[in-house]
PDB file of C-alpha atoms in Angstrom:
ATOM      1  CA  MET A   1     137.933 -81.603  91.992  1.00  0.00           C
ATOM      2  CA  LYS A   2     134.317 -82.771  91.754  1.00  0.00           C
ATOM      3  CA  LYS A   3     134.958 -84.001  88.225  1.00  0.00           C
ATOM      4  CA  LYS A   4     137.929 -86.099  89.385  1.00  0.00           C
ATOM      5  CA  ILE A   5     135.961 -87.568  92.283  1.00  0.00           C
ATOM      6  CA  PHE A   6     133.106 -88.447  89.922  1.00  0.00           C
ATOM      7  CA  LEU A   7     135.594 -90.016  87.502  1.00  0.00           C
ATOM      8  CA  LEU A   8     137.186 -92.107  90.273  1.00  0.00           C
ATOM      9  CA  PHE A   9     133.807 -93.227  91.654  1.00  0.00           C
ATOM     10  CA  SER A  10     132.565 -94.179  88.206  1.00  0.00           C
ATOM     11  CA  PHE A  11     135.738 -96.185  87.549  1.00  0.00           C
ATOM     12  CA  LEU A  12     135.349 -97.828  90.952  1.00  0.00           C
ATOM     13  CA  PHE A  13     131.767 -98.941  90.404  1.00  0.00           C
ATOM     14  CA  ILE A  14     132.143 -99.953  86.748  1.00  0.00           C
ATOM     15  CA  SER A  15     135.203-102.087  87.424  1.00  0.00           C
ATOM     16  CA  SER A  16     133.667-103.728  90.477  1.00  0.00           C
ATOM     17  CA  ALA A  17     130.427-104.436  88.593  1.00  0.00           C
ATOM     18  CA  GLY A  18     132.417-106.004  85.776  1.00  0.00           C
ATOM     19  CA  PHE A  19     134.336-108.163  88.223  1.00  0.00           C
ATOM     20  CA  SER A  20     131.200-109.247  90.055  1.00  0.00           C
ATOM     21  CA  LEU A  21     129.629-110.514  86.817  1.00  0.00           C
ATOM     22  CA  LEU A  22     132.420-113.079  86.557  1.00  0.00           C
ATOM     23  CA  GLN A  23     131.765-114.555  90.015  1.00  0.00           C
ATOM     24  CA  SER A  24     128.990-116.803  91.221  1.00  0.00           C
ATOM     25  CA  ASP A  25     128.200-114.801  94.369  1.00  0.00           C
ATOM     26  CA  SER A  26     127.889-111.406  92.709  1.00  0.00           C
ATOM     27  CA  VAL A  27     127.001-109.290  95.789  1.00  0.00           C
ATOM     28  CA  ARG A  28     129.943-110.552  97.811  1.00  0.00           C
ATOM     29  CA  ALA A  29     132.271-110.236  94.812  1.00  0.00           C
ATOM     30  CA  MET A  30     131.140-106.652  94.234  1.00  0.00           C
ATOM     31  CA  ILE A  31     131.752-105.731  97.870  1.00  0.00           C
ATOM     32  CA  ASP A  32     135.176-107.385  97.764  1.00  0.00           C
ATOM     33  CA  SER A  33     136.194-105.653  94.554  1.00  0.00           C
ATOM     34  CA  LEU A  34     134.893-102.293  95.786  1.00  0.00           C
ATOM     35  CA  PHE A  35     136.975-102.710  98.920  1.00  0.00           C
ATOM     36  CA  MET A  36     140.153-103.699  97.079  1.00  0.00           C
ATOM     37  CA  ILE A  37     139.962-100.919  94.494  1.00  0.00           C
ATOM     38  CA  GLY A  38     139.023 -98.396  97.190  1.00  0.00           C
ATOM     39  CA  LEU A  39     141.968 -99.562  99.270  1.00  0.00           C
ATOM     40  CA  LEU A  40     144.238 -99.105  96.256  1.00  0.00           C
ATOM     41  CA  PHE A  41     142.954 -95.539  95.813  1.00  0.00           C
ATOM     42  CA  LEU A  42     143.423 -94.849  99.518  1.00  0.00           C
ATOM     43  CA  VAL A  43     147.004 -96.150  99.545  1.00  0.00           C
ATOM     44  CA  ALA A  44     147.864 -94.099  96.448  1.00  0.00           C
ATOM     45  CA  GLY A  45     146.370 -90.970  98.027  1.00  0.00           C
ATOM     46  CA  VAL A  46     148.232 -91.494 101.291  1.00  0.00           C
ATOM     47  CA  ALA A  47     151.505 -92.073  99.403  1.00  0.00           C
ATOM     48  CA  LEU A  48     151.045 -88.826  97.480  1.00  0.00           C
ATOM     49  CA  PHE A  49     150.202 -86.994 100.708  1.00  0.00           C
ATOM     50  CA  VAL A  50     153.317 -88.309 102.466  1.00  0.00           C
ATOM     51  CA  LEU A  51     155.578 -87.440  99.543  1.00  0.00           C
ATOM     52  CA  GLU A  52     154.237 -83.927  99.117  1.00  0.00           C
ATOM     53  CA  LYS A  53     154.596 -83.105 102.809  1.00  0.00           C
ATOM     54  CA  GLY A  54     158.298 -83.998 102.684  1.00  0.00           C
ATOM     55  CA  PHE A  55     158.380 -86.901 105.111  1.00  0.00           C
ATOM     56  CA  PHE A  56     161.449 -88.440 103.494  1.00  0.00           C
ATOM     57  CA  ASN A  57     163.412 -85.171 103.230  1.00  0.00           C
ATOM     58  CA  GLY A  58     164.974 -85.782 106.630  1.00  0.00           C
ATOM     59  CA  VAL A  59     166.130 -89.223 105.554  1.00  0.00           C
ATOM     60  CA  ALA A  60     167.764 -87.784 102.430  1.00  0.00           C
ATOM     61  CA  TYR A  61     169.401 -85.054 104.496  1.00  0.00           C
ATOM     62  CA  GLY A  62     170.736 -87.662 106.941  1.00  0.00           C
ATOM     63  CA  PHE A  63     172.284 -89.679 104.128  1.00  0.00           C
ATOM     64  CA  LYS A  64     173.968 -86.531 102.772  1.00  0.00           C
ATOM     65  CA  ARG A  65     175.441 -85.776 106.189  1.00  0.00           C
ATOM     66  CA  LEU A  66     176.610 -89.361 106.536  1.00  0.00           C
ATOM     67  CA  ARG A  67     178.261 -89.198 103.137  1.00  0.00           C
ATOM     68  CA  LYS A  68     180.033 -85.955 104.079  1.00  0.00           C
ATOM     69  CA  SER A  69     181.356 -87.473 107.285  1.00  0.00           C
ATOM     70  CA  SER A  70     183.161 -90.370 105.600  1.00  0.00           C
ATOM     71  CA  ASN A  71     186.525 -89.889 103.874  1.00  0.00           C
ATOM     72  CA  GLU A  72     185.439 -91.137 100.478  1.00  0.00           C
ATOM     73  CA  GLY A  73     182.119 -89.295 100.747  1.00  0.00           C
ATOM     74  CA  ALA A  74     183.840 -86.006 101.566  1.00  0.00           C
ATOM     75  CA  TYR A  75     185.739 -86.223  98.291  1.00  0.00           C
ATOM     76  CA  THR A  76     182.597 -86.859  96.244  1.00  0.00           C
ATOM     77  CA  ALA A  77     180.544 -84.299  98.187  1.00  0.00           C
ATOM     78  CA  GLN A  78     182.730 -81.448  96.969  1.00  0.00           C
ATOM     79  CA  PHE A  79     181.378 -82.023  93.442  1.00  0.00           C
ATOM     80  CA  ASP A  80     177.735 -82.002  94.509  1.00  0.00           C
ATOM     81  CA  ASP A  81     176.007 -78.617  94.179  1.00  0.00           C
ATOM     82  CA  LEU A  82     173.379 -79.347  96.827  1.00  0.00           C
ATOM     83  CA  ASP A  83     175.999 -80.005  99.484  1.00  0.00           C
ATOM     84  CA  GLN A  84     177.278 -76.429  99.371  1.00  0.00           C
ATOM     85  CA  THR A  85     174.333 -75.106 101.372  1.00  0.00           C
ATOM     86  CA  SER A  86     173.795 -76.109 104.956  1.00  0.00           C
ATOM     87  CA  GLU A  87     170.156 -75.048 105.324  1.00  0.00           C
ATOM     88  CA  LEU A  88     167.706 -77.922 105.419  1.00  0.00           C
ATOM     89  CA  HIS A  89     164.803 -75.794 104.201  1.00  0.00           C
ATOM     90  CA  GLU A  90     166.697 -74.387 101.236  1.00  0.00           C
ATOM     91  CA  GLU A  91     167.657 -77.796  99.948  1.00  0.00           C
ATOM     92  CA  TYR A  92     164.354 -79.511 100.515  1.00  0.00           C
ATOM     93  CA  ALA A  93     161.477 -77.160  99.891  1.00  0.00           C
ATOM     94  CA  ALA A  94     157.944 -78.448 100.353  1.00  0.00           C
ATOM     95  CA  ARG A  95     156.432 -79.915  97.216  1.00  0.00           C
ATOM     96  CA  LYS A  96     153.493 -78.382  95.459  1.00  0.00           C
ATOM     97  CA  PRO A  97     150.307 -80.313  96.309  1.00  0.00           C
ATOM     98  CA  GLU A  98     149.306 -82.870  93.725  1.00  0.00           C
ATOM     99  CA  ARG A  99     145.957 -82.467  91.991  1.00  0.00           C
ATOM    100  CA  TRP A 100     144.948 -86.083  92.600  1.00  0.00           C
ATOM    101  CA  THR A 101     145.761 -86.342  96.320  1.00  0.00           C
ATOM    102  CA  LYS A 102     142.439 -85.175  97.783  1.00  0.00           C
ATOM    103  CA  PRO A 103     140.201 -86.977  95.258  1.00  0.00           C
ATOM    104  CA  LEU A 104     142.095 -90.240  95.798  1.00  0.00           C
ATOM    105  CA  LEU A 105     141.886 -89.882  99.576  1.00  0.00           C
ATOM    106  CA  LEU A 106     138.174 -89.028  99.547  1.00  0.00           C
ATOM    107  CA  THR A 107     137.178 -91.707  97.057  1.00  0.00           C
ATOM    108  CA  GLY A 108     139.320 -94.445  98.572  1.00  0.00           C
ATOM    109  CA  GLY A 109     138.417 -93.630 102.154  1.00  0.00           C
ATOM    110  CA  SER A 110     134.696 -93.451 101.496  1.00  0.00           C
ATOM    111  CA  ALA A 111     134.736 -96.668  99.451  1.00  0.00           C
ATOM    112  CA  VAL A 112     136.626 -98.541 102.182  1.00  0.00           C
ATOM    113  CA  LEU A 113     134.321 -97.277 104.941  1.00  0.00           C
ATOM    114  CA  PHE A 114     131.205 -97.987 102.855  1.00  0.00           C
ATOM    115  CA  THR A 115     132.257-101.547 102.082  1.00  0.00           C
ATOM    116  CA  LEU A 116     133.250-102.236 105.686  1.00  0.00           C
ATOM    117  CA  LEU A 117     129.849-101.038 106.849  1.00  0.00           C
ATOM    118  CA  LEU A 118     128.051-102.970 104.111  1.00  0.00           C
ATOM    119  CA  SER A 119     129.933-106.199 104.845  1.00  0.00           C
ATOM    120  CA  TYR A 120     129.163-105.844 108.561  1.00  0.00           C
ATOM    121  CA  ILE A 121     125.462-105.355 107.822  1.00  0.00           C
ATOM    122  CA  LEU A 122     125.344-108.327 105.449  1.00  0.00           C
ATOM    123  CA  SER A 123     127.216-110.632 107.820  1.00  0.00           C
ATOM    124  CA  SER A 124     124.730-110.084 110.669  1.00  0.00           C
TER     125      SER A 124
END
């Protein structure tokens, strides 16, 4: 995990340094690019976390029940193998944790907090 965090941090700083060289106000551009890339990492980490915890399994289960309740859906549901079981936990088991979830959350969260603090200090 430490290797992935180091890889993400190095990508974060190299890309933001490259972007800041193209701008006239390099310090502000570096802070802005650090924030945007860190926010992208944070959003990707949160999306992986939500998907692996099964947040949308209830929505999928509700759509299956809705399809079973309609006349046309009842006909098509008899050909679906997943509709034969009625247990929610059998159909939708929890996903195995992704290997990139924690490094993305840690890198993105720390980059966002660091840039917010740095921009507040520089604006005063």
